[in-house]
JSON list of C-alpha atoms in Angstrom, two decimals:
[
{"chain": "A", "resi": 292, "resn": "GLY", "atom": "CA", "xyz": [-4.71, 13.92, -10.44]},
{"chain": "A", "resi": 293, "resn": "ALA", "atom": "CA", "xyz": [-1.93, 11.17, -9.62]},
{"chain": "A", "resi": 294, "resn": "GLY", "atom": "CA", "xyz": [-2.78, 9.00, -6.91]},
{"chain": "A", "resi": 295, "resn": "VAL", "atom": "CA", "xyz": [-0.40, 7.64, -3.99]},
{"chain": "A", "resi": 296, "resn": "SER", "atom": "CA", "xyz": [2.32, 5.30, -5.92]},
{"chain": "A", "resi": 297, "resn": "GLN", "atom": "CA", "xyz": [4.54, 3.33, -3.83]},
{"chain": "A", "resi": 298, "resn": "SER", "atom": "CA", "xyz": [7.48, 1.25, -4.79]},
{"chain": "A", "resi": 299, "resn": "PRO", "atom": "CA", "xyz": [8.70, -1.27, -5.15]},
{"chain": "A", "resi": 300, "resn": "SER", "atom": "CA", "xyz": [5.14, -3.35, -5.96]},
{"chain": "A", "resi": 301, "resn": "ASN", "atom": "CA", "xyz": [6.70, -6.47, -5.13]},
{"chain": "A", "resi": 302, "resn": "LYS", "atom": "CA", "xyz": [9.87, -7.47, -2.83]},
{"chain": "A", "resi": 303, "resn": "VAL", "atom": "CA", "xyz": [11.83, -10.07, -1.89]},
{"chain": "A", "resi": 304, "resn": "THR", "atom": "CA", "xyz": [14.22, -10.93, 0.00]},
{"chain": "A", "resi": 305, "resn": "GLU", "atom": "CA", "xyz": [16.71, -12.63, 2.35]},
{"chain": "A", "resi": 306, "resn": "LYS", "atom": "CA", "xyz": [16.23, -12.90, 6.00]},
{"chain": "A", "resi": 307, "resn": "GLY", "atom": "CA", "xyz": [18.43, -9.93, 7.59]},
{"chain": "A", "resi": 308, "resn": "LYS", "atom": "CA", "xyz": [18.94, -8.02, 5.29]},
{"chain": "A", "resi": 309, "resn": "ASP", "atom": "CA", "xyz": [17.61, -4.24, 4.57]},
{"chain": "A", "resi": 310, "resn": "VAL", "atom": "CA", "xyz": [14.63, -2.76, 2.69]},
{"chain": "A", "resi": 311, "resn": "GLU", "atom": "CA", "xyz": [13.37, 0.64, 1.97]},
{"chain": "A", "resi": 312, "resn": "LEU", "atom": "CA", "xyz": [10.15, 1.16, 0.64]},
{"chain": "A", "resi": 313, "resn": "ARG", "atom": "CA", "xyz": [8.85, 4.36, -0.97]},
{"chain": "A", "resi": 314, "resn": "CYS", "atom": "CA", "xyz": [5.77, 6.27, -0.66]},
{"chain": "A", "resi": 315, "resn": "ASP", "atom": "CA", "xyz": [4.57, 9.08, -3.04]},
{"chain": "A", "resi": 316, "resn": "PRO", "atom": "CA", "xyz": [1.55, 10.55, -1.40]},
{"chain": "A", "resi": 317, "resn": "ILE", "atom": "CA", "xyz": [-0.68, 12.65, -3.78]},
{"chain": "A", "resi": 318, "resn": "SER", "atom": "CA", "xyz": [0.23, 16.30, -3.91]},
{"chain": "A", "resi": 319, "resn": "GLY", "atom": "CA", "xyz": [-0.71, 18.97, -1.39]},
{"chain": "A", "resi": 320, "resn": "HIS", "atom": "CA", "xyz": [-1.27, 15.82, 1.30]},
{"chain": "A", "resi": 321, "resn": "THR", "atom": "CA", "xyz": [0.59, 16.92, 3.99]},
{"chain": "A", "resi": 322, "resn": "ALA", "atom": "CA", "xyz": [-0.63, 13.95, 5.82]},
{"chain": "A", "resi": 323, "resn": "LEU", "atom": "CA", "xyz": [0.74, 10.69, 5.28]},
{"chain": "A", "resi": 324, "resn": "TYR", "atom": "CA", "xyz": [0.46, 6.84, 7.16]},
{"chain": "A", "resi": 325, "resn": "TRP", "atom": "CA", "xyz": [2.25, 4.42, 6.95]},
{"chain": "A", "resi": 326, "resn": "TYR", "atom": "CA", "xyz": [0.02, 1.01, 7.68]},
{"chain": "A", "resi": 327, "resn": "ARG", "atom": "CA", "xyz": [1.03, -2.68, 7.95]},
{"chain": "A", "resi": 328, "resn": "GLN", "atom": "CA", "xyz": [-0.93, -5.89, 5.94]},
{"chain": "A", "resi": 329, "resn": "ARG", "atom": "CA", "xyz": [-0.13, -8.98, 7.29]},
{"chain": "A", "resi": 330, "resn": "LEU", "atom": "CA", "xyz": [-2.69, -11.96, 5.29]},
{"chain": "A", "resi": 331, "resn": "GLY", "atom": "CA", "xyz": [-6.24, -12.06, 6.00]},
{"chain": "A", "resi": 332, "resn": "GLN", "atom": "CA", "xyz": [-5.30, -10.11, 8.48]},
{"chain": "A", "resi": 333, "resn": "GLY", "atom": "CA", "xyz": [-7.25, -5.84, 8.63]},
{"chain": "A", "resi": 334, "resn": "LEU", "atom": "CA", "xyz": [-4.74, -3.01, 8.42]},
{"chain": "A", "resi": 335, "resn": "GLU", "atom": "CA", "xyz": [-2.12, -2.77, 11.26]},
{"chain": "A", "resi": 336, "resn": "PHE", "atom": "CA", "xyz": [-1.49, 1.31, 11.64]},
{"chain": "A", "resi": 337, "resn": "LEU", "atom": "CA", "xyz": [2.15, 1.74, 12.36]},
{"chain": "A", "resi": 338, "resn": "ILE", "atom": "CA", "xyz": [3.43, 5.41, 11.86]},
{"chain": "A", "resi": 339, "resn": "TYR", "atom": "CA", "xyz": [2.01, 9.34, 10.74]},
{"chain": "A", "resi": 340, "resn": "PHE", "atom": "CA", "xyz": [3.38, 12.03, 9.42]},
{"chain": "A", "resi": 341, "resn": "GLN", "atom": "CA", "xyz": [2.18, 15.62, 9.21]},
{"chain": "A", "resi": 342, "resn": "GLY", "atom": "CA", "xyz": [4.47, 17.60, 6.89]},
{"chain": "A", "resi": 343, "resn": "ASN", "atom": "CA", "xyz": [8.15, 16.10, 7.58]},
{"chain": "A", "resi": 344, "resn": "SER", "atom": "CA", "xyz": [7.65, 15.29, 11.77]},
{"chain": "A", "resi": 345, "resn": "ALA", "atom": "CA", "xyz": [6.11, 11.83, 12.98]},
{"chain": "A", "resi": 346, "resn": "PRO", "atom": "CA", "xyz": [4.06, 13.12, 16.04]},
{"chain": "A", "resi": 347, "resn": "ASP", "atom": "CA", "xyz": [3.57, 9.14, 16.06]},
{"chain": "A", "resi": 348, "resn": "LYS", "atom": "CA", "xyz": [5.70, 6.16, 15.65]},
{"chain": "A", "resi": 349, "resn": "SER", "atom": "CA", "xyz": [3.73, 4.29, 18.68]},
{"chain": "A", "resi": 350, "resn": "GLY", "atom": "CA", "xyz": [2.91, 1.42, 15.80]},
{"chain": "A", "resi": 351, "resn": "LEU", "atom": "CA", "xyz": [5.91, 0.87, 14.91]},
{"chain": "A", "resi": 352, "resn": "PRO", "atom": "CA", "xyz": [6.39, -2.93, 15.89]},
{"chain": "A", "resi": 353, "resn": "SER", "atom": "CA", "xyz": [10.41, -2.52, 16.58]},
{"chain": "A", "resi": 354, "resn": "ASP", "atom": "CA", "xyz": [13.76, -0.29, 16.63]},
{"chain": "A", "resi": 355, "resn": "ARG", "atom": "CA", "xyz": [14.32, -2.19, 13.67]},
{"chain": "A", "resi": 356, "resn": "PHE", "atom": "CA", "xyz": [11.37, -0.20, 11.97]},
{"chain": "A", "resi": 357, "resn": "SER", "atom": "CA", "xyz": [12.27, 3.26, 10.62]},
{"chain": "A", "resi": 358, "resn": "ALA", "atom": "CA", "xyz": [10.75, 6.35, 8.81]},
{"chain": "A", "resi": 359, "resn": "GLU", "atom": "CA", "xyz": [11.06, 9.58, 7.11]},
{"chain": "A", "resi": 360, "resn": "ARG", "atom": "CA", "xyz": [9.59, 11.87, 5.00]},
{"chain": "A", "resi": 361, "resn": "THR", "atom": "CA", "xyz": [11.38, 15.06, 3.10]},
{"chain": "A", "resi": 362, "resn": "GLY", "atom": "CA", "xyz": [9.43, 17.74, 3.02]},
{"chain": "A", "resi": 363, "resn": "GLU", "atom": "CA", "xyz": [5.52, 16.74, 2.59]},
{"chain": "A", "resi": 364, "resn": "SER", "atom": "CA", "xyz": [6.51, 14.70, -0.10]},
{"chain": "A", "resi": 365, "resn": "VAL", "atom": "CA", "xyz": [8.11, 11.62, -0.57]},
{"chain": "A", "resi": 366, "resn": "SER", "atom": "CA", "xyz": [8.38, 8.75, 2.68]},
{"chain": "A", "resi": 367, "resn": "THR", "atom": "CA", "xyz": [10.85, 5.97, 2.67]},
{"chain": "A", "resi": 368, "resn": "LEU", "atom": "CA", "xyz": [9.66, 2.79, 5.36]},
{"chain": "A", "resi": 369, "resn": "THR", "atom": "CA", "xyz": [13.13, 1.28, 5.67]},
{"chain": "A", "resi": 370, "resn": "ILE", "atom": "CA", "xyz": [13.08, -2.08, 7.94]},
{"chain": "A", "resi": 371, "resn": "GLN", "atom": "CA", "xyz": [16.71, -3.67, 8.98]},
{"chain": "A", "resi": 372, "resn": "ARG", "atom": "CA", "xyz": [17.43, -7.36, 9.27]},
{"chain": "A", "resi": 373, "resn": "THR", "atom": "CA", "xyz": [14.10, -8.24, 8.20]},
{"chain": "A", "resi": 374, "resn": "GLN", "atom": "CA", "xyz": [12.76, -11.03, 9.31]},
{"chain": "A", "resi": 375, "resn": "GLN", "atom": "CA", "xyz": [10.42, -13.78, 7.90]},
{"chain": "A", "resi": 376, "resn": "GLU", "atom": "CA", "xyz": [7.56, -12.33, 10.56]},
{"chain": "A", "resi": 377, "resn": "ASP", "atom": "CA", "xyz": [8.17, -9.01, 7.79]},
{"chain": "A", "resi": 378, "resn": "SER", "atom": "CA", "xyz": [6.58, -10.53, 6.06]},
{"chain": "A", "resi": 379, "resn": "ALA", "atom": "CA", "xyz": [3.48, -8.70, 4.80]},
{"chain": "A", "resi": 380, "resn": "VAL", "atom": "CA", "xyz": [1.80, -5.50, 2.69]},
{"chain": "A", "resi": 381, "resn": "TYR", "atom": "CA", "xyz": [2.52, -2.59, 3.18]},
{"chain": "A", "resi": 382, "resn": "LEU", "atom": "CA", "xyz": [0.37, 0.78, 2.55]},
{"chain": "A", "resi": 383, "resn": "CYS", "atom": "CA", "xyz": [0.97, 3.87, 2.42]},
{"chain": "A", "resi": 384, "resn": "ALA", "atom": "CA", "xyz": [-2.32, 6.53, 2.78]},
{"chain": "A", "resi": 385, "resn": "SER", "atom": "CA", "xyz": [-2.18, 10.45, 2.50]},
{"chain": "A", "resi": 386, "resn": "SER", "atom": "CA", "xyz": [-4.73, 13.00, 2.96]},
{"chain": "A", "resi": 387, "resn": "LEU", "atom": "CA", "xyz": [-4.47, 16.26, 3.23]},
{"chain": "A", "resi": 388, "resn": "GLY", "atom": "CA", "xyz": [-4.87, 16.93, 6.67]},
{"chain": "A", "resi": 389, "resn": "ALA", "atom": "CA", "xyz": [-5.05, 14.93, 9.89]},
{"chain": "A", "resi": 390, "resn": "GLY", "atom": "CA", "xyz": [-8.43, 14.63, 11.63]},
{"chain": "A", "resi": 391, "resn": "ARG", "atom": "CA", "xyz": [-10.80, 13.16, 9.54]},
{"chain": "A", "resi": 392, "resn": "GLU", "atom": "CA", "xyz": [-9.76, 13.75, 6.28]},
{"chain": "A", "resi": 393, "resn": "THR", "atom": "CA", "xyz": [-10.06, 10.90, 3.71]},
{"chain": "A", "resi": 394, "resn": "GLN", "atom": "CA", "xyz": [-7.31, 8.89, 3.52]},
{"chain": "A", "resi": 395, "resn": "TYR", "atom": "CA", "xyz": [-6.11, 7.70, 0.21]},
{"chain": "A", "resi": 396, "resn": "PHE", "atom": "CA", "xyz": [-4.66, 4.56, 0.16]},
{"chain": "A", "resi": 397, "resn": "GLY", "atom": "CA", "xyz": [-1.27, 3.65, -2.90]},
{"chain": "A", "resi": 398, "resn": "PRO", "atom": "CA", "xyz": [-1.17, -0.06, -4.05]},
{"chain": "A", "resi": 399, "resn": "GLY", "atom": "CA", "xyz": [0.48, -1.58, -1.82]},
{"chain": "A", "resi": 400, "resn": "THR", "atom": "CA", "xyz": [4.35, -2.64, -1.61]},
{"chain": "A", "resi": 401, "resn": "ARG", "atom": "CA", "xyz": [4.04, -7.00, -1.38]},
{"chain": "A", "resi": 402, "resn": "LEU", "atom": "CA", "xyz": [7.54, -7.32, 0.80]},
{"chain": "A", "resi": 403, "resn": "LEU", "atom": "CA", "xyz": [8.54, -11.50, 1.14]},
{"chain": "A", "resi": 404, "resn": "VAL", "atom": "CA", "xyz": [11.62, -12.40, 3.82]},
{"chain": "A", "resi": 405, "resn": "LEU", "atom": "CA", "xyz": [12.92, -15.71, 2.62]},
{"chain": "B", "resi": 1487, "resn": "GLY", "atom": "CA", "xyz": [-2.77, -3.63, 17.94]},
{"chain": "B", "resi": 1488, "resn": "GLN", "atom": "CA", "xyz": [-6.78, -2.76, 18.61]},
{"chain": "B", "resi": 1489, "resn": "GLN", "atom": "CA", "xyz": [-9.50, -3.81, 15.95]},
{"chain": "B", "resi": 1490, "resn": "LEU", "atom": "CA", "xyz": [-12.93, -3.80, 14.92]},
{"chain": "B", "resi": 1491, "resn": "ASN", "atom": "CA", "xyz": [-14.82, -7.28, 15.07]},
{"chain": "B", "resi": 1492, "resn": "GLN", "atom": "CA", "xyz": [-16.09, -7.59, 12.15]},
{"chain": "B", "resi": 1493, "resn": "SER", "atom": "CA", "xyz": [-18.48, -10.32, 10.45]},
{"chain": "B", "resi": 1494, "resn": "PRO", "atom": "CA", "xyz": [-19.35, -12.74, 8.78]},
{"chain": "B", "resi": 1495, "resn": "GLN", "atom": "CA", "xyz": [-15.00, -13.50, 7.62]},
{"chain": "B", "resi": 1496, "resn": "SER", "atom": "CA", "xyz": [-16.14, -14.35, 4.83]},
{"chain": "B", "resi": 1497, "resn": "MET", "atom": "CA", "xyz": [-19.46, -15.04, 1.92]},
{"chain": "B", "resi": 1498, "resn": "PHE", "atom": "CA", "xyz": [-20.18, -16.51, -0.91]},
{"chain": "B", "resi": 1499, "resn": "ILE", "atom": "CA", "xyz": [-23.57, -15.45, -2.47]},
{"chain": "B", "resi": 1500, "resn": "GLN", "atom": "CA", "xyz": [-25.34, -15.60, -5.80]},
{"chain": "B", "resi": 1501, "resn": "GLU", "atom": "CA", "xyz": [-25.12, -12.36, -8.27]},
{"chain": "B", "resi": 1502, "resn": "GLY", "atom": "CA", "xyz": [-28.14, -9.97, -7.29]},
{"chain": "B", "resi": 1503, "resn": "GLU", "atom": "CA", "xyz": [-28.44, -11.38, -3.56]},
{"chain": "B", "resi": 1504, "resn": "ASP", "atom": "CA", "xyz": [-28.15, -8.86, -1.19]},
{"chain": "B", "resi": 1505, "resn": "VAL", "atom": "CA", "xyz": [-25.16, -8.73, 1.49]},
{"chain": "B", "resi": 1506, "resn": "SER", "atom": "CA", "xyz": [-25.13, -7.59, 4.95]},
{"chain": "B", "resi": 1507, "resn": "MET", "atom": "CA", "xyz": [-22.11, -7.11, 7.38]},
{"chain": "B", "resi": 1508, "resn": "ASN", "atom": "CA", "xyz": [-21.37, -5.58, 10.27]},
{"chain": "B", "resi": 1509, "resn": "CYS", "atom": "CA", "xyz": [-18.63, -3.96, 12.73]},
{"chain": "B", "resi": 1510, "resn": "THR", "atom": "CA", "xyz": [-19.01, -3.96, 16.67]},
{"chain": "B", "resi": 1511, "resn": "SER", "atom": "CA", "xyz": [-16.37, -2.59, 19.11]},
{"chain": "B", "resi": 1512, "resn": "SER", "atom": "CA", "xyz": [-16.03, -1.68, 23.12]},
{"chain": "B", "resi": 1513, "resn": "SER", "atom": "CA", "xyz": [-14.80, 1.73, 22.17]},
{"chain": "B", "resi": 1514, "resn": "ILE", "atom": "CA", "xyz": [-16.49, 4.56, 20.46]},
{"chain": "B", "resi": 1515, "resn": "PHE", "atom": "CA", "xyz": [-15.86, 5.73, 17.42]},
{"chain": "B", "resi": 1516, "resn": "ASN", "atom": "CA", "xyz": [-16.15, 9.27, 15.88]},
{"chain": "B", "resi": 1517, "resn": "THR", "atom": "CA", "xyz": [-16.39, 7.72, 12.46]},
{"chain": "B", "resi": 1518, "resn": "TRP", "atom": "CA", "xyz": [-16.94, 4.82, 10.83]},
{"chain": "B", "resi": 1519, "resn": "LEU", "atom": "CA", "xyz": [-15.76, 4.52, 7.44]},
{"chain": "B", "resi": 1520, "resn": "TRP", "atom": "CA", "xyz": [-16.31, 1.76, 4.96]},
{"chain": "B", "resi": 1521, "resn": "TYR", "atom": "CA", "xyz": [-13.11, 0.51, 2.50]},
{"chain": "B", "resi": 1522, "resn": "LYS", "atom": "CA", "xyz": [-13.26, -2.44, -0.70]},
{"chain": "B", "resi": 1523, "resn": "GLN", "atom": "CA", "xyz": [-9.92, -3.60, -1.68]},
{"chain": "B", "resi": 1524, "resn": "ASP", "atom": "CA", "xyz": [-9.40, -5.36, -4.63]},
{"chain": "B", "resi": 1525, "resn": "PRO", "atom": "CA", "xyz": [-6.92, -7.88, -5.34]},
{"chain": "B", "resi": 1526, "resn": "GLY", "atom": "CA", "xyz": [-3.22, -6.53, -5.39]},
{"chain": "B", "resi": 1527, "resn": "GLU", "atom": "CA", "xyz": [-4.56, -2.62, -4.90]},
{"chain": "B", "resi": 1528, "resn": "GLY", "atom": "CA", "xyz": [-5.02, -0.36, -1.59]},
{"chain": "B", "resi": 1529, "resn": "PRO", "atom": "CA", "xyz": [-8.33, -0.53, -0.18]},
{"chain": "B", "resi": 1530, "resn": "VAL", "atom": "CA", "xyz": [-10.98, 1.88, -1.46]},
{"chain": "B", "resi": 1531, "resn": "LEU", "atom": "CA", "xyz": [-12.88, 4.24, 0.44]},
{"chain": "B", "resi": 1532, "resn": "LEU", "atom": "CA", "xyz": [-16.64, 3.74, 0.14]},
{"chain": "B", "resi": 1533, "resn": "ILE", "atom": "CA", "xyz": [-18.78, 5.17, 2.61]},
{"chain": "B", "resi": 1534, "resn": "ALA", "atom": "CA", "xyz": [-17.76, 7.32, 5.08]},
{"chain": "B", "resi": 1535, "resn": "LEU", "atom": "CA", "xyz": [-20.20, 8.46, 8.92]},
{"chain": "B", "resi": 1536, "resn": "TYR", "atom": "CA", "xyz": [-19.25, 11.27, 10.67]},
{"chain": "B", "resi": 1537, "resn": "LYS", "atom": "CA", "xyz": [-22.46, 11.06, 13.11]},
{"chain": "B", "resi": 1538, "resn": "ALA", "atom": "CA", "xyz": [-24.27, 8.63, 15.48]},
{"chain": "B", "resi": 1539, "resn": "GLY", "atom": "CA", "xyz": [-27.39, 7.73, 13.37]},
{"chain": "B", "resi": 1540, "resn": "GLU", "atom": "CA", "xyz": [-26.36, 8.74, 10.11]},
{"chain": "B", "resi": 1541, "resn": "LEU", "atom": "CA", "xyz": [-27.75, 5.96, 7.42]},
{"chain": "B", "resi": 1542, "resn": "THR", "atom": "CA", "xyz": [-25.71, 7.52, 4.49]},
{"chain": "B", "resi": 1543, "resn": "SER", "atom": "CA", "xyz": [-25.78, 5.16, 0.32]},
{"chain": "B", "resi": 1544, "resn": "ASN", "atom": "CA", "xyz": [-23.89, 5.20, -2.77]},
{"chain": "B", "resi": 1545, "resn": "GLY", "atom": "CA", "xyz": [-26.60, 3.79, -5.26]},
{"chain": "B", "resi": 1546, "resn": "ARG", "atom": "CA", "xyz": [-26.62, -0.64, -4.07]},
{"chain": "B", "resi": 1547, "resn": "LEU", "atom": "CA", "xyz": [-24.34, 0.53, -1.07]},
{"chain": "B", "resi": 1548, "resn": "THR", "atom": "CA", "xyz": [-26.12, 1.97, 2.37]},
{"chain": "B", "resi": 1549, "resn": "ALA", "atom": "CA", "xyz": [-24.66, 2.35, 5.61]},
{"chain": "B", "resi": 1550, "resn": "GLN", "atom": "CA", "xyz": [-25.26, 3.40, 8.96]},
{"chain": "B", "resi": 1551, "resn": "PHE", "atom": "CA", "xyz": [-23.30, 4.60, 12.10]},
{"chain": "B", "resi": 1552, "resn": "GLY", "atom": "CA", "xyz": [-24.79, 3.36, 15.36]},
{"chain": "B", "resi": 1553, "resn": "ILE", "atom": "CA", "xyz": [-26.68, 5.27, 17.72]},
{"chain": "B", "resi": 1554, "resn": "THR", "atom": "CA", "xyz": [-24.02, 3.89, 20.20]},
{"chain": "B", "resi": 1555, "resn": "ARG", "atom": "CA", "xyz": [-21.05, 4.77, 17.90]},
{"chain": "B", "resi": 1556, "resn": "LYS", "atom": "CA", "xyz": [-19.62, 1.03, 18.89]},
{"chain": "B", "resi": 1557, "resn": "ASP", "atom": "CA", "xyz": [-21.06, -0.82, 15.59]},
{"chain": "B", "resi": 1558, "resn": "SER", "atom": "CA", "xyz": [-21.85, 0.34, 11.84]},
{"chain": "B", "resi": 1559, "resn": "PHE", "atom": "CA", "xyz": [-23.00, -2.12, 8.95]},
{"chain": "B", "resi": 1560, "resn": "LEU", "atom": "CA", "xyz": [-22.36, -2.08, 5.30]},
{"chain": "B", "resi": 1561, "resn": "ASN", "atom": "CA", "xyz": [-25.51, -3.50, 2.94]},
{"chain": "B", "resi": 1562, "resn": "ILE", "atom": "CA", "xyz": [-24.93, -4.34, -0.70]},
{"chain": "B", "resi": 1563, "resn": "SER", "atom": "CA", "xyz": [-28.62, -4.40, -2.33]},
{"chain": "B", "resi": 1564, "resn": "ALA", "atom": "CA", "xyz": [-28.93, -6.42, -5.76]},
{"chain": "B", "resi": 1565, "resn": "SER", "atom": "CA", "xyz": [-25.17, -8.17, -5.90]},
{"chain": "B", "resi": 1566, "resn": "ILE", "atom": "CA", "xyz": [-23.12, -8.28, -8.81]},
{"chain": "B", "resi": 1567, "resn": "PRO", "atom": "CA", "xyz": [-19.40, -9.67, -10.16]},
{"chain": "B", "resi": 1568, "resn": "SER", "atom": "CA", "xyz": [-17.39, -6.98, -10.11]},
{"chain": "B", "resi": 1569, "resn": "ASP", "atom": "CA", "xyz": [-18.72, -6.47, -6.42]},
{"chain": "B", "resi": 1570, "resn": "VAL", "atom": "CA", "xyz": [-16.00, -9.43, -5.35]},
{"chain": "B", "resi": 1571, "resn": "GLY", "atom": "CA", "xyz": [-13.58, -8.82, -3.08]},
{"chain": "B", "resi": 1572, "resn": "ILE", "atom": "CA", "xyz": [-12.69, -7.56, 1.43]},
{"chain": "B", "resi": 1573, "resn": "TYR", "atom": "CA", "xyz": [-14.22, -5.41, 2.48]},
{"chain": "B", "resi": 1574, "resn": "PHE", "atom": "CA", "xyz": [-13.27, -3.55, 5.51]},
{"chain": "B", "resi": 1575, "resn": "CYS", "atom": "CA", "xyz": [-14.44, -1.19, 8.40]},
{"chain": "B", "resi": 1576, "resn": "ALA", "atom": "CA", "xyz": [-12.74, 1.03, 9.78]},
{"chain": "B", "resi": 1577, "resn": "GLY", "atom": "CA", "xyz": [-13.16, 4.25, 12.24]},
{"chain": "B", "resi": 1578, "resn": "HIS", "atom": "CA", "xyz": [-11.00, 7.24, 14.17]},
{"chain": "B", "resi": 1579, "resn": "ARG", "atom": "CA", "xyz": [-11.43, 6.72, 17.66]},
{"chain": "B", "resi": 1580, "resn": "SER", "atom": "CA", "xyz": [-12.35, 9.86, 19.92]},
{"chain": "B", "resi": 1581, "resn": "GLY", "atom": "CA", "xyz": [-9.28, 12.16, 21.47]},
{"chain": "B", "resi": 1582, "resn": "GLY", "atom": "CA", "xyz": [-6.12, 13.43, 20.47]},
{"chain": "B", "resi": 1583, "resn": "SER", "atom": "CA", "xyz": [-5.26, 10.35, 18.51]},
{"chain": "B", "resi": 1584, "resn": "ASN", "atom": "CA", "xyz": [-7.98, 10.78, 15.62]},
{"chain": "B", "resi": 1585, "resn": "TYR", "atom": "CA", "xyz": [-5.43, 10.42, 12.55]},
{"chain": "B", "resi": 1586, "resn": "LYS", "atom": "CA", "xyz": [-4.86, 6.96, 12.86]},
{"chain": "B", "resi": 1587, "resn": "LEU", "atom": "CA", "xyz": [-7.53, 4.36, 11.48]},
{"chain": "B", "resi": 1588, "resn": "THR", "atom": "CA", "xyz": [-8.32, 1.06, 13.53]},
{"chain": "B", "resi": 1589, "resn": "PHE", "atom": "CA", "xyz": [-9.35, -1.26, 10.91]},
{"chain": "B", "resi": 1590, "resn": "GLY", "atom": "CA", "xyz": [-11.29, -4.93, 10.94]},
{"chain": "B", "resi": 1591, "resn": "LYS", "atom": "CA", "xyz": [-10.00, -7.52, 9.74]},
{"chain": "B", "resi": 1592, "resn": "GLY", "atom": "CA", "xyz": [-12.28, -7.78, 6.50]},
{"chain": "B", "resi": 1593, "resn": "THR", "atom": "CA", "xyz": [-14.68, -9.57, 5.00]},
{"chain": "B", "resi": 1594, "resn": "LEU", "atom": "CA", "xyz": [-14.03, -11.89, 1.58]},
{"chain": "B", "resi": 1595, "resn": "LEU", "atom": "CA", "xyz": [-17.10, -11.41, -0.34]},
{"chain": "B", "resi": 1596, "resn": "THR", "atom": "CA", "xyz": [-17.34, -14.12, -3.43]},
{"chain": "B", "resi": 1597, "resn": "VAL", "atom": "CA", "xyz": [-20.24, -13.41, -6.11]},
{"chain": "B", "resi": 1598, "resn": "ASN", "atom": "CA", "xyz": [-20.42, -16.82, -8.18]},
{"chain": "B", "resi": 1599, "resn": "PRO", "atom": "CA", "xyz": [-22.16, -15.19, -11.46]}
]
């Protein structure tokens, strides 16, 4: 079946603009995760959804970052008033449930803030 | 956030050589995972380890969950050019936030044909 998909694959924006990143999880996966990957770094946890609720938003770097999820489907990560330090690859993953369930990753959105 | 200590940062080897990389942590993890990331792609799970001391193989890959639950290693035998990529260790910590994966910084593997 289809894997996790993300759009856009690349995004170039100007400092101060808002951006919206989209994630389509694997059908039937109740858990969805957003991670950020800076150049040469490992993945940094941002937020976790179980269904459409977000029990853990602790990884969001600032109040400029927000995310929502519609049911057990699409999620959007919004970054307001982008800064250059927001430039990174934003990866989405989904899993059947939380805990030790295998997380399957999408290809990521490469964000460059000029 | 906390990251695992992964080494080496990079490796440049000849085709056919064996490779070993490892991760350590000051905290206990109850699951260790090894992912590979190709350029422009998301990480793909290679091996998952769920019990201390567990040794698991997947083709030419072998990984072990350390007895102390604070370390893991990944070995690749008889490397081939398509093994090129970034290898990440990751783990679930014990406790309430065990859905969250903590990642190492990755090992960049280059294989010279």
